[in-house]
PDB file of C-alpha atoms in Angstrom:
ATOM      1  CA  MET A   1     -12.449  64.625 -27.986  1.00  0.00           C
ATOM      2  CA  LEU A   2     -14.587  63.876 -24.989  1.00  0.00           C
ATOM      3  CA  ARG A   3     -17.420  62.379 -27.053  1.00  0.00           C
ATOM      4  CA  THR A   4     -15.086  59.986 -29.009  1.00  0.00           C
ATOM      5  CA  ALA A   5     -13.678  58.853 -25.428  1.00  0.00           C
ATOM      6  CA  ARG A   6     -16.944  58.382 -24.125  1.00  0.00           C
ATOM      7  CA  LEU A   7     -18.413  56.216 -27.267  1.00  0.00           C
ATOM      8  CA  LEU A   8     -15.048  54.131 -26.830  1.00  0.00           C
ATOM      9  CA  VAL A   9     -15.771  53.684 -23.015  1.00  0.00           C
ATOM     10  CA  ILE A  10     -19.521  52.593 -23.795  1.00  0.00           C
ATOM     11  CA  ALA A  11     -18.230  50.186 -26.476  1.00  0.00           C
ATOM     12  CA  LEU A  12     -15.387  48.681 -24.390  1.00  0.00           C
ATOM     13  CA  ILE A  13     -18.421  48.014 -21.684  1.00  0.00           C
ATOM     14  CA  SER A  14     -20.713  46.514 -24.195  1.00  0.00           C
ATOM     15  CA  ALA A  15     -18.108  44.138 -25.338  1.00  0.00           C
ATOM     16  CA  LEU A  16     -17.080  42.962 -21.807  1.00  0.00           C
ATOM     17  CA  THR A  17     -20.824  42.650 -21.035  1.00  0.00           C
ATOM     18  CA  LEU A  18     -21.393  40.416 -23.982  1.00  0.00           C
ATOM     19  CA  ALA A  19     -18.332  38.208 -23.031  1.00  0.00           C
ATOM     20  CA  VAL A  20     -19.281  37.499 -19.559  1.00  0.00           C
ATOM     21  CA  ALA A  21     -22.892  36.805 -20.771  1.00  0.00           C
ATOM     22  CA  ALA A  22     -21.817  34.164 -23.384  1.00  0.00           C
ATOM     23  CA  PRO A  23     -20.597  30.862 -22.604  1.00  0.00           C
ATOM     24  CA  ALA A  24     -16.751  30.291 -22.669  1.00  0.00           C
ATOM     25  CA  ASN A  25     -17.277  27.056 -24.535  1.00  0.00           C
ATOM     26  CA  ALA A  26     -20.507  25.915 -26.142  1.00  0.00           C
ATOM     27  CA  ALA A  27     -20.943  22.157 -25.885  1.00  0.00           C
ATOM     28  CA  VAL A  28     -20.304  20.158 -29.049  1.00  0.00           C
ATOM     29  CA  TRP A  29     -23.837  18.427 -28.727  1.00  0.00           C
ATOM     30  CA  SER A  30     -26.878  19.061 -26.422  1.00  0.00           C
ATOM     31  CA  SER A  31     -30.433  17.993 -26.486  1.00  0.00           C
ATOM     32  CA  THR A  32     -33.792  18.541 -24.117  1.00  0.00           C
ATOM     33  CA  ASP A  33     -35.553  15.608 -25.647  1.00  0.00           C
ATOM     34  CA  ARG A  34     -36.491  13.100 -22.874  1.00  0.00           C
ATOM     35  CA  TRP A  35     -34.821  10.361 -25.260  1.00  0.00           C
ATOM     36  CA  GLY A  36     -32.153  12.471 -26.836  1.00  0.00           C
ATOM     37  CA  THR A  37     -28.976  10.314 -27.749  1.00  0.00           C
ATOM     38  CA  TRP A  38     -25.907  10.784 -29.083  1.00  0.00           C
ATOM     39  CA  THR A  39     -22.989   8.320 -29.835  1.00  0.00           C
ATOM     40  CA  ASN A  40     -19.093   9.368 -29.816  1.00  0.00           C
ATOM     41  CA  GLY A  41     -15.810   7.031 -29.512  1.00  0.00           C
ATOM     42  CA  GLY A  42     -17.452   3.947 -29.242  1.00  0.00           C
ATOM     43  CA  TYR A  43     -20.194   5.278 -26.415  1.00  0.00           C
ATOM     44  CA  THR A  44     -23.493   6.330 -26.550  1.00  0.00           C
ATOM     45  CA  LEU A  45     -25.074   9.229 -24.537  1.00  0.00           C
ATOM     46  CA  TYR A  46     -28.373   9.018 -23.205  1.00  0.00           C
ATOM     47  CA  ASN A  47     -30.995  12.021 -21.658  1.00  0.00           C
ATOM     48  CA  ASN A  48     -33.413   9.078 -20.664  1.00  0.00           C
ATOM     49  CA  ILE A  49     -35.885  10.672 -18.614  1.00  0.00           C
ATOM     50  CA  TRP A  50     -37.988   7.715 -18.060  1.00  0.00           C
ATOM     51  CA  GLY A  51     -39.823   8.332 -14.706  1.00  0.00           C
ATOM     52  CA  SER A  52     -42.937  10.095 -14.101  1.00  0.00           C
ATOM     53  CA  GLY A  53     -43.731  13.556 -12.651  1.00  0.00           C
ATOM     54  CA  TYR A  54     -40.574  15.171 -14.277  1.00  0.00           C
ATOM     55  CA  GLY A  55     -39.373  18.487 -14.814  1.00  0.00           C
ATOM     56  CA  PRO A  56     -36.795  19.921 -17.632  1.00  0.00           C
ATOM     57  CA  GLN A  57     -33.712  18.320 -18.218  1.00  0.00           C
ATOM     58  CA  THR A  58     -30.678  19.161 -20.599  1.00  0.00           C
ATOM     59  CA  ILE A  59     -27.878  16.923 -21.587  1.00  0.00           C
ATOM     60  CA  TRP A  60     -24.898  18.449 -23.092  1.00  0.00           C
ATOM     61  CA  ALA A  61     -21.398  16.845 -23.965  1.00  0.00           C
ATOM     62  CA  ASN A  62     -18.215  17.652 -25.542  1.00  0.00           C
ATOM     63  CA  SER A  63     -17.097  14.080 -25.804  1.00  0.00           C
ATOM     64  CA  TYR A  64     -18.370  10.743 -24.196  1.00  0.00           C
ATOM     65  CA  SER A  65     -15.798  11.214 -21.509  1.00  0.00           C
ATOM     66  CA  ASN A  66     -16.896  15.140 -21.004  1.00  0.00           C
ATOM     67  CA  TRP A  67     -20.386  15.658 -20.349  1.00  0.00           C
ATOM     68  CA  GLY A  68     -23.025  16.688 -18.075  1.00  0.00           C
ATOM     69  CA  VAL A  69     -26.702  17.659 -17.594  1.00  0.00           C
ATOM     70  CA  TRP A  70     -28.912  20.524 -16.075  1.00  0.00           C
ATOM     71  CA  ALA A  71     -31.598  18.965 -14.415  1.00  0.00           C
ATOM     72  CA  ASN A  72     -35.028  20.661 -12.703  1.00  0.00           C
ATOM     73  CA  HIS A  73     -37.050  17.648 -10.975  1.00  0.00           C
ATOM     74  CA  PRO A  74     -39.661  18.404  -8.556  1.00  0.00           C
ATOM     75  CA  ASN A  75     -39.465  16.750  -4.902  1.00  0.00           C
ATOM     76  CA  THR A  76     -42.067  14.804  -5.413  1.00  0.00           C
ATOM     77  CA  GLY A  77     -40.369  11.037  -4.972  1.00  0.00           C
ATOM     78  CA  GLY A  78     -39.559   8.509  -7.326  1.00  0.00           C
ATOM     79  CA  ILE A  79     -36.669   8.360  -9.872  1.00  0.00           C
ATOM     80  CA  LYS A  80     -37.242  11.031 -12.900  1.00  0.00           C
ATOM     81  CA  SER A  81     -34.096  10.150 -15.139  1.00  0.00           C
ATOM     82  CA  TYR A  82     -30.870   8.399 -15.507  1.00  0.00           C
ATOM     83  CA  PRO A  83     -28.870  10.345 -17.966  1.00  0.00           C
ATOM     84  CA  ASN A  84     -25.781   8.266 -18.992  1.00  0.00           C
ATOM     85  CA  ALA A  85     -22.962   7.375 -20.931  1.00  0.00           C
ATOM     86  CA  THR A  86     -22.930   3.850 -22.244  1.00  0.00           C
ATOM     87  CA  LYS A  87     -20.189   1.210 -23.413  1.00  0.00           C
ATOM     88  CA  TRP A  88     -21.061  -2.335 -24.889  1.00  0.00           C
ATOM     89  CA  ILE A  89     -18.663  -5.141 -23.254  1.00  0.00           C
ATOM     90  CA  GLY A  90     -20.039  -8.403 -25.013  1.00  0.00           C
ATOM     91  CA  LYS A  91     -18.194 -11.052 -23.487  1.00  0.00           C
ATOM     92  CA  PRO A  92     -18.781 -13.992 -20.848  1.00  0.00           C
ATOM     93  CA  VAL A  93     -17.510 -13.328 -17.169  1.00  0.00           C
ATOM     94  CA  SER A  94     -15.045 -16.096 -17.909  1.00  0.00           C
ATOM     95  CA  GLN A  95     -13.808 -14.660 -20.669  1.00  0.00           C
ATOM     96  CA  LEU A  96     -13.146 -10.841 -19.472  1.00  0.00           C
ATOM     97  CA  GLY A  97      -9.956  -9.595 -19.372  1.00  0.00           C
ATOM     98  CA  ALA A  98      -9.042  -6.466 -17.435  1.00  0.00           C
ATOM     99  CA  THR A  99     -12.174  -4.433 -17.461  1.00  0.00           C
ATOM    100  CA  THR A 100     -12.203  -1.130 -15.462  1.00  0.00           C
ATOM    101  CA  SER A 101     -13.888   2.097 -15.506  1.00  0.00           C
ATOM    102  CA  SER A 102     -12.687   5.636 -14.004  1.00  0.00           C
ATOM    103  CA  PHE A 103     -14.772   8.681 -13.605  1.00  0.00           C
ATOM    104  CA  ASN A 104     -14.432  12.209 -11.982  1.00  0.00           C
ATOM    105  CA  VAL A 105     -17.683  14.100 -11.285  1.00  0.00           C
ATOM    106  CA  THR A 106     -18.819  17.486  -9.845  1.00  0.00           C
ATOM    107  CA  VAL A 107     -22.492  17.211  -8.305  1.00  0.00           C
ATOM    108  CA  PRO A 108     -24.530  19.103  -6.131  1.00  0.00           C
ATOM    109  CA  THR A 109     -24.421  17.969  -2.592  1.00  0.00           C
ATOM    110  CA  SER A 110     -27.546  19.429  -0.906  1.00  0.00           C
ATOM    111  CA  GLY A 111     -31.307  20.493  -1.594  1.00  0.00           C
ATOM    112  CA  VAL A 112     -31.051  17.307  -4.178  1.00  0.00           C
ATOM    113  CA  ALA A 113     -31.930  13.518  -3.981  1.00  0.00           C
ATOM    114  CA  PHE A 114     -30.016  11.221  -6.344  1.00  0.00           C
ATOM    115  CA  THR A 115     -26.837   8.892  -6.876  1.00  0.00           C
ATOM    116  CA  THR A 116     -23.873   8.989  -9.173  1.00  0.00           C
ATOM    117  CA  ALA A 117     -24.084   5.224 -10.166  1.00  0.00           C
ATOM    118  CA  TYR A 118     -22.807   2.684 -12.669  1.00  0.00           C
ATOM    119  CA  ASP A 119     -25.530   0.473 -14.014  1.00  0.00           C
ATOM    120  CA  ILE A 120     -24.134  -2.667 -15.535  1.00  0.00           C
ATOM    121  CA  TRP A 121     -26.201  -5.305 -17.494  1.00  0.00           C
ATOM    122  CA  SER A 122     -25.775  -8.788 -18.750  1.00  0.00           C
ATOM    123  CA  SER A 123     -26.454  -9.190 -22.458  1.00  0.00           C
ATOM    124  CA  ASP A 124     -30.095 -10.121 -22.169  1.00  0.00           C
ATOM    125  CA  ASN A 125     -30.835  -7.631 -19.159  1.00  0.00           C
ATOM    126  CA  ALA A 126     -32.058 -10.661 -16.849  1.00  0.00           C
ATOM    127  CA  HIS A 127     -29.078  -9.049 -14.500  1.00  0.00           C
ATOM    128  CA  GLU A 128     -28.462  -5.458 -13.281  1.00  0.00           C
ATOM    129  CA  ILE A 129     -25.496  -4.616 -11.283  1.00  0.00           C
ATOM    130  CA  MET A 130     -25.600  -0.878  -9.720  1.00  0.00           C
ATOM    131  CA  LEU A 131     -22.621   0.375  -8.270  1.00  0.00           C
ATOM    132  CA  TRP A 132     -23.491   3.542  -6.315  1.00  0.00           C
ATOM    133  CA  MET A 133     -20.290   5.796  -5.880  1.00  0.00           C
ATOM    134  CA  ASN A 134     -22.282   8.390  -3.945  1.00  0.00           C
ATOM    135  CA  LYS A 135     -25.691   9.452  -2.669  1.00  0.00           C
ATOM    136  CA  TYR A 136     -27.335  12.539  -1.572  1.00  0.00           C
ATOM    137  CA  GLY A 137     -30.711  12.984  -0.097  1.00  0.00           C
ATOM    138  CA  ALA A 138     -33.555  10.452   0.089  1.00  0.00           C
ATOM    139  CA  VAL A 139     -32.682   7.803  -1.862  1.00  0.00           C
ATOM    140  CA  GLY A 140     -31.947   3.954  -1.194  1.00  0.00           C
ATOM    141  CA  PRO A 141     -31.232   0.527  -2.947  1.00  0.00           C
ATOM    142  CA  LEU A 142     -33.563  -2.006  -3.803  1.00  0.00           C
ATOM    143  CA  GLY A 143     -33.781  -5.095  -2.194  1.00  0.00           C
ATOM    144  CA  THR A 144     -32.635  -6.169   1.245  1.00  0.00           C
ATOM    145  CA  LEU A 145     -28.743  -6.031   2.514  1.00  0.00           C
ATOM    146  CA  GLN A 146     -26.534  -9.151   2.088  1.00  0.00           C
ATOM    147  CA  THR A 147     -23.320  -8.503   3.351  1.00  0.00           C
ATOM    148  CA  THR A 148     -20.667  -5.570   3.413  1.00  0.00           C
ATOM    149  CA  THR A 149     -17.379  -6.497   1.893  1.00  0.00           C
ATOM    150  CA  SER A 150     -14.290  -5.256  -0.275  1.00  0.00           C
ATOM    151  CA  VAL A 151     -14.283  -5.829  -4.076  1.00  0.00           C
ATOM    152  CA  GLY A 152     -13.506  -3.849  -7.010  1.00  0.00           C
ATOM    153  CA  GLY A 153     -11.224  -1.598  -5.500  1.00  0.00           C
ATOM    154  CA  HIS A 154     -14.088  -0.259  -2.914  1.00  0.00           C
ATOM    155  CA  THR A 155     -15.964  -1.266   0.256  1.00  0.00           C
ATOM    156  CA  TRP A 156     -19.815  -1.623  -0.566  1.00  0.00           C
ATOM    157  CA  GLN A 157     -23.002  -2.657   1.295  1.00  0.00           C
ATOM    158  CA  ILE A 158     -24.398  -5.191  -1.028  1.00  0.00           C
ATOM    159  CA  TYR A 159     -28.160  -5.417  -1.417  1.00  0.00           C
ATOM    160  CA  ARG A 160     -29.874  -8.244  -3.705  1.00  0.00           C
ATOM    161  CA  GLY A 161     -33.453  -7.933  -4.921  1.00  0.00           C
ATOM    162  CA  SER A 162     -36.050  -8.027  -7.953  1.00  0.00           C
ATOM    163  CA  ASN A 163     -37.616  -5.010  -9.717  1.00  0.00           C
ATOM    164  CA  GLY A 164     -40.148  -7.584 -11.533  1.00  0.00           C
ATOM    165  CA  ALA A 165     -38.204  -7.525 -14.608  1.00  0.00           C
ATOM    166  CA  ASN A 166     -34.567  -8.376 -13.582  1.00  0.00           C
ATOM    167  CA  ASN A 167     -32.454  -9.122 -10.453  1.00  0.00           C
ATOM    168  CA  VAL A 168     -30.731  -6.068  -9.342  1.00  0.00           C
ATOM    169  CA  TYR A 169     -27.583  -6.309  -7.294  1.00  0.00           C
ATOM    170  CA  SER A 170     -26.670  -2.881  -5.821  1.00  0.00           C
ATOM    171  CA  PHE A 171     -23.196  -2.016  -4.323  1.00  0.00           C
ATOM    172  CA  VAL A 172     -23.609   1.184  -2.425  1.00  0.00           C
ATOM    173  CA  ARG A 173     -20.145   2.352  -1.472  1.00  0.00           C
ATOM    174  CA  THR A 174     -19.759   3.029   2.192  1.00  0.00           C
ATOM    175  CA  SER A 175     -18.706   6.377   2.040  1.00  0.00           C
ATOM    176  CA  ASN A 176     -19.106   8.749  -1.000  1.00  0.00           C
ATOM    177  CA  THR A 177     -16.733   9.516  -3.495  1.00  0.00           C
ATOM    178  CA  SER A 178     -16.535  11.771  -6.540  1.00  0.00           C
ATOM    179  CA  SER A 179     -13.704   9.981  -8.391  1.00  0.00           C
ATOM    180  CA  GLY A 180     -11.993   6.932  -8.531  1.00  0.00           C
ATOM    181  CA  THR A 181     -11.612   3.495 -10.432  1.00  0.00           C
ATOM    182  CA  VAL A 182     -13.565   0.185 -10.395  1.00  0.00           C
ATOM    183  CA  ASP A 183     -12.513  -3.023 -11.428  1.00  0.00           C
ATOM    184  CA  ILE A 184     -15.651  -4.631 -13.072  1.00  0.00           C
ATOM    185  CA  ARG A 185     -14.076  -7.615 -13.664  1.00  0.00           C
ATOM    186  CA  ALA A 186     -13.745  -8.288 -10.198  1.00  0.00           C
ATOM    187  CA  ILE A 187     -17.340  -7.400  -9.207  1.00  0.00           C
ATOM    188  CA  ALA A 188     -18.612  -9.776 -11.977  1.00  0.00           C
ATOM    189  CA  GLN A 189     -16.564 -12.787 -10.944  1.00  0.00           C
ATOM    190  CA  TRP A 190     -17.414 -12.207  -7.217  1.00  0.00           C
ATOM    191  CA  LEU A 191     -21.226 -12.414  -8.299  1.00  0.00           C
ATOM    192  CA  ARG A 192     -20.351 -15.706 -10.050  1.00  0.00           C
ATOM    193  CA  THR A 193     -18.354 -16.981  -7.276  1.00  0.00           C
ATOM    194  CA  ASN A 194     -21.373 -16.587  -5.040  1.00  0.00           C
ATOM    195  CA  GLY A 195     -23.686 -18.066  -7.198  1.00  0.00           C
ATOM    196  CA  TRP A 196     -26.059 -14.979  -8.012  1.00  0.00           C
ATOM    197  CA  TRP A 197     -25.289 -15.250 -11.636  1.00  0.00           C
ATOM    198  CA  GLY A 198     -23.690 -17.658 -13.676  1.00  0.00           C
ATOM    199  CA  ASP A 199     -21.206 -17.149 -16.715  1.00  0.00           C
ATOM    200  CA  VAL A 200     -23.379 -14.481 -18.268  1.00  0.00           C
ATOM    201  CA  THR A 201     -22.119 -12.012 -20.653  1.00  0.00           C
ATOM    202  CA  VAL A 202     -21.637  -8.680 -19.518  1.00  0.00           C
ATOM    203  CA  GLY A 203     -23.519  -6.376 -22.043  1.00  0.00           C
ATOM    204  CA  ASN A 204     -23.722  -2.488 -21.454  1.00  0.00           C
ATOM    205  CA  VAL A 205     -21.663  -0.723 -18.794  1.00  0.00           C
ATOM    206  CA  GLN A 206     -23.621   2.629 -18.168  1.00  0.00           C
ATOM    207  CA  PHE A 207     -22.347   5.623 -15.872  1.00  0.00           C
ATOM    208  CA  GLY A 208     -24.446   8.520 -14.883  1.00  0.00           C
ATOM    209  CA  TYR A 209     -26.879  10.108 -12.295  1.00  0.00           C
ATOM    210  CA  GLU A 210     -30.239   8.615 -11.037  1.00  0.00           C
ATOM    211  CA  ILE A 211     -31.915  11.796 -10.435  1.00  0.00           C
ATOM    212  CA  THR A 212     -35.029  11.565  -8.185  1.00  0.00           C
ATOM    213  CA  SER A 213     -35.228  15.726  -7.244  1.00  0.00           C
ATOM    214  CA  SER A 214     -33.345  18.459  -8.061  1.00  0.00           C
ATOM    215  CA  PRO A 215     -35.642  21.495  -7.732  1.00  0.00           C
ATOM    216  CA  GLY A 216     -34.748  24.964  -8.918  1.00  0.00           C
ATOM    217  CA  GLY A 217     -32.293  23.223 -11.362  1.00  0.00           C
ATOM    218  CA  ARG A 218     -28.885  21.672 -10.574  1.00  0.00           C
ATOM    219  CA  ASP A 219     -25.841  20.934 -12.569  1.00  0.00           C
ATOM    220  CA  PHE A 220     -24.248  17.559 -12.737  1.00  0.00           C
ATOM    221  CA  THR A 221     -20.927  17.511 -14.610  1.00  0.00           C
ATOM    222  CA  THR A 222     -18.868  14.565 -15.627  1.00  0.00           C
ATOM    223  CA  ASN A 223     -15.465  15.991 -15.820  1.00  0.00           C
ATOM    224  CA  SER A 224     -14.023  12.538 -16.983  1.00  0.00           C
ATOM    225  CA  PHE A 225     -15.302   9.057 -17.968  1.00  0.00           C
ATOM    226  CA  SER A 226     -13.871   5.913 -19.516  1.00  0.00           C
ATOM    227  CA  VAL A 227     -14.441   2.128 -19.774  1.00  0.00           C
ATOM    228  CA  THR A 228     -11.381  -0.141 -20.647  1.00  0.00           C
ATOM    229  CA  ALA A 229     -11.971  -3.884 -21.608  1.00  0.00           C
ATOM    230  CA  SER A 230      -9.632  -6.589 -22.781  1.00  0.00           C
TER     231      SER A 230
END
């Protein structure tokens, strides 16, 4: 009887150990490939490890709205990756209806260098809008500060510059946030009204993490994300 009870206890402990060790929910898709991609619900997810001197990075997703990365990039300076979810718009600024995006993220706040950012492109890739929703560590926008203003539901320091391939307009939020909604049409119209671009066709709207360093391995989680365009 004692032996039977002992065996039952051992079996129970083993089962509990396996339950703790196993992930509660395995992701629908994951990839460690530098250029790993996955499409879902009209969006495309990219691992996008495009910089030099990078470390390992794994992207995972349950859907376009719920995804994340584990990244272990060394603290050597320079952007290593921009894992993101992308939605194509394909309309000129003058024809944009209500165009908004909402997000909610969980990110590390110390021992890292990165920004949670939108990357919004004209269809010919001649213009790039970056919307920095939060930033940590030694990171900064391209170009020179032009103004501080409120547009699209947030207050920004706005920088203007070029990376040699395209014009870059960086809207850096004056305080960090891990969730919110952005009025993309209002920002596109602001740029047109101020003569920074014309009636360009808005192409890809991307959202993700521009990671410079995450030594030791850190998790970046998109709890929810969506783009609505009419």
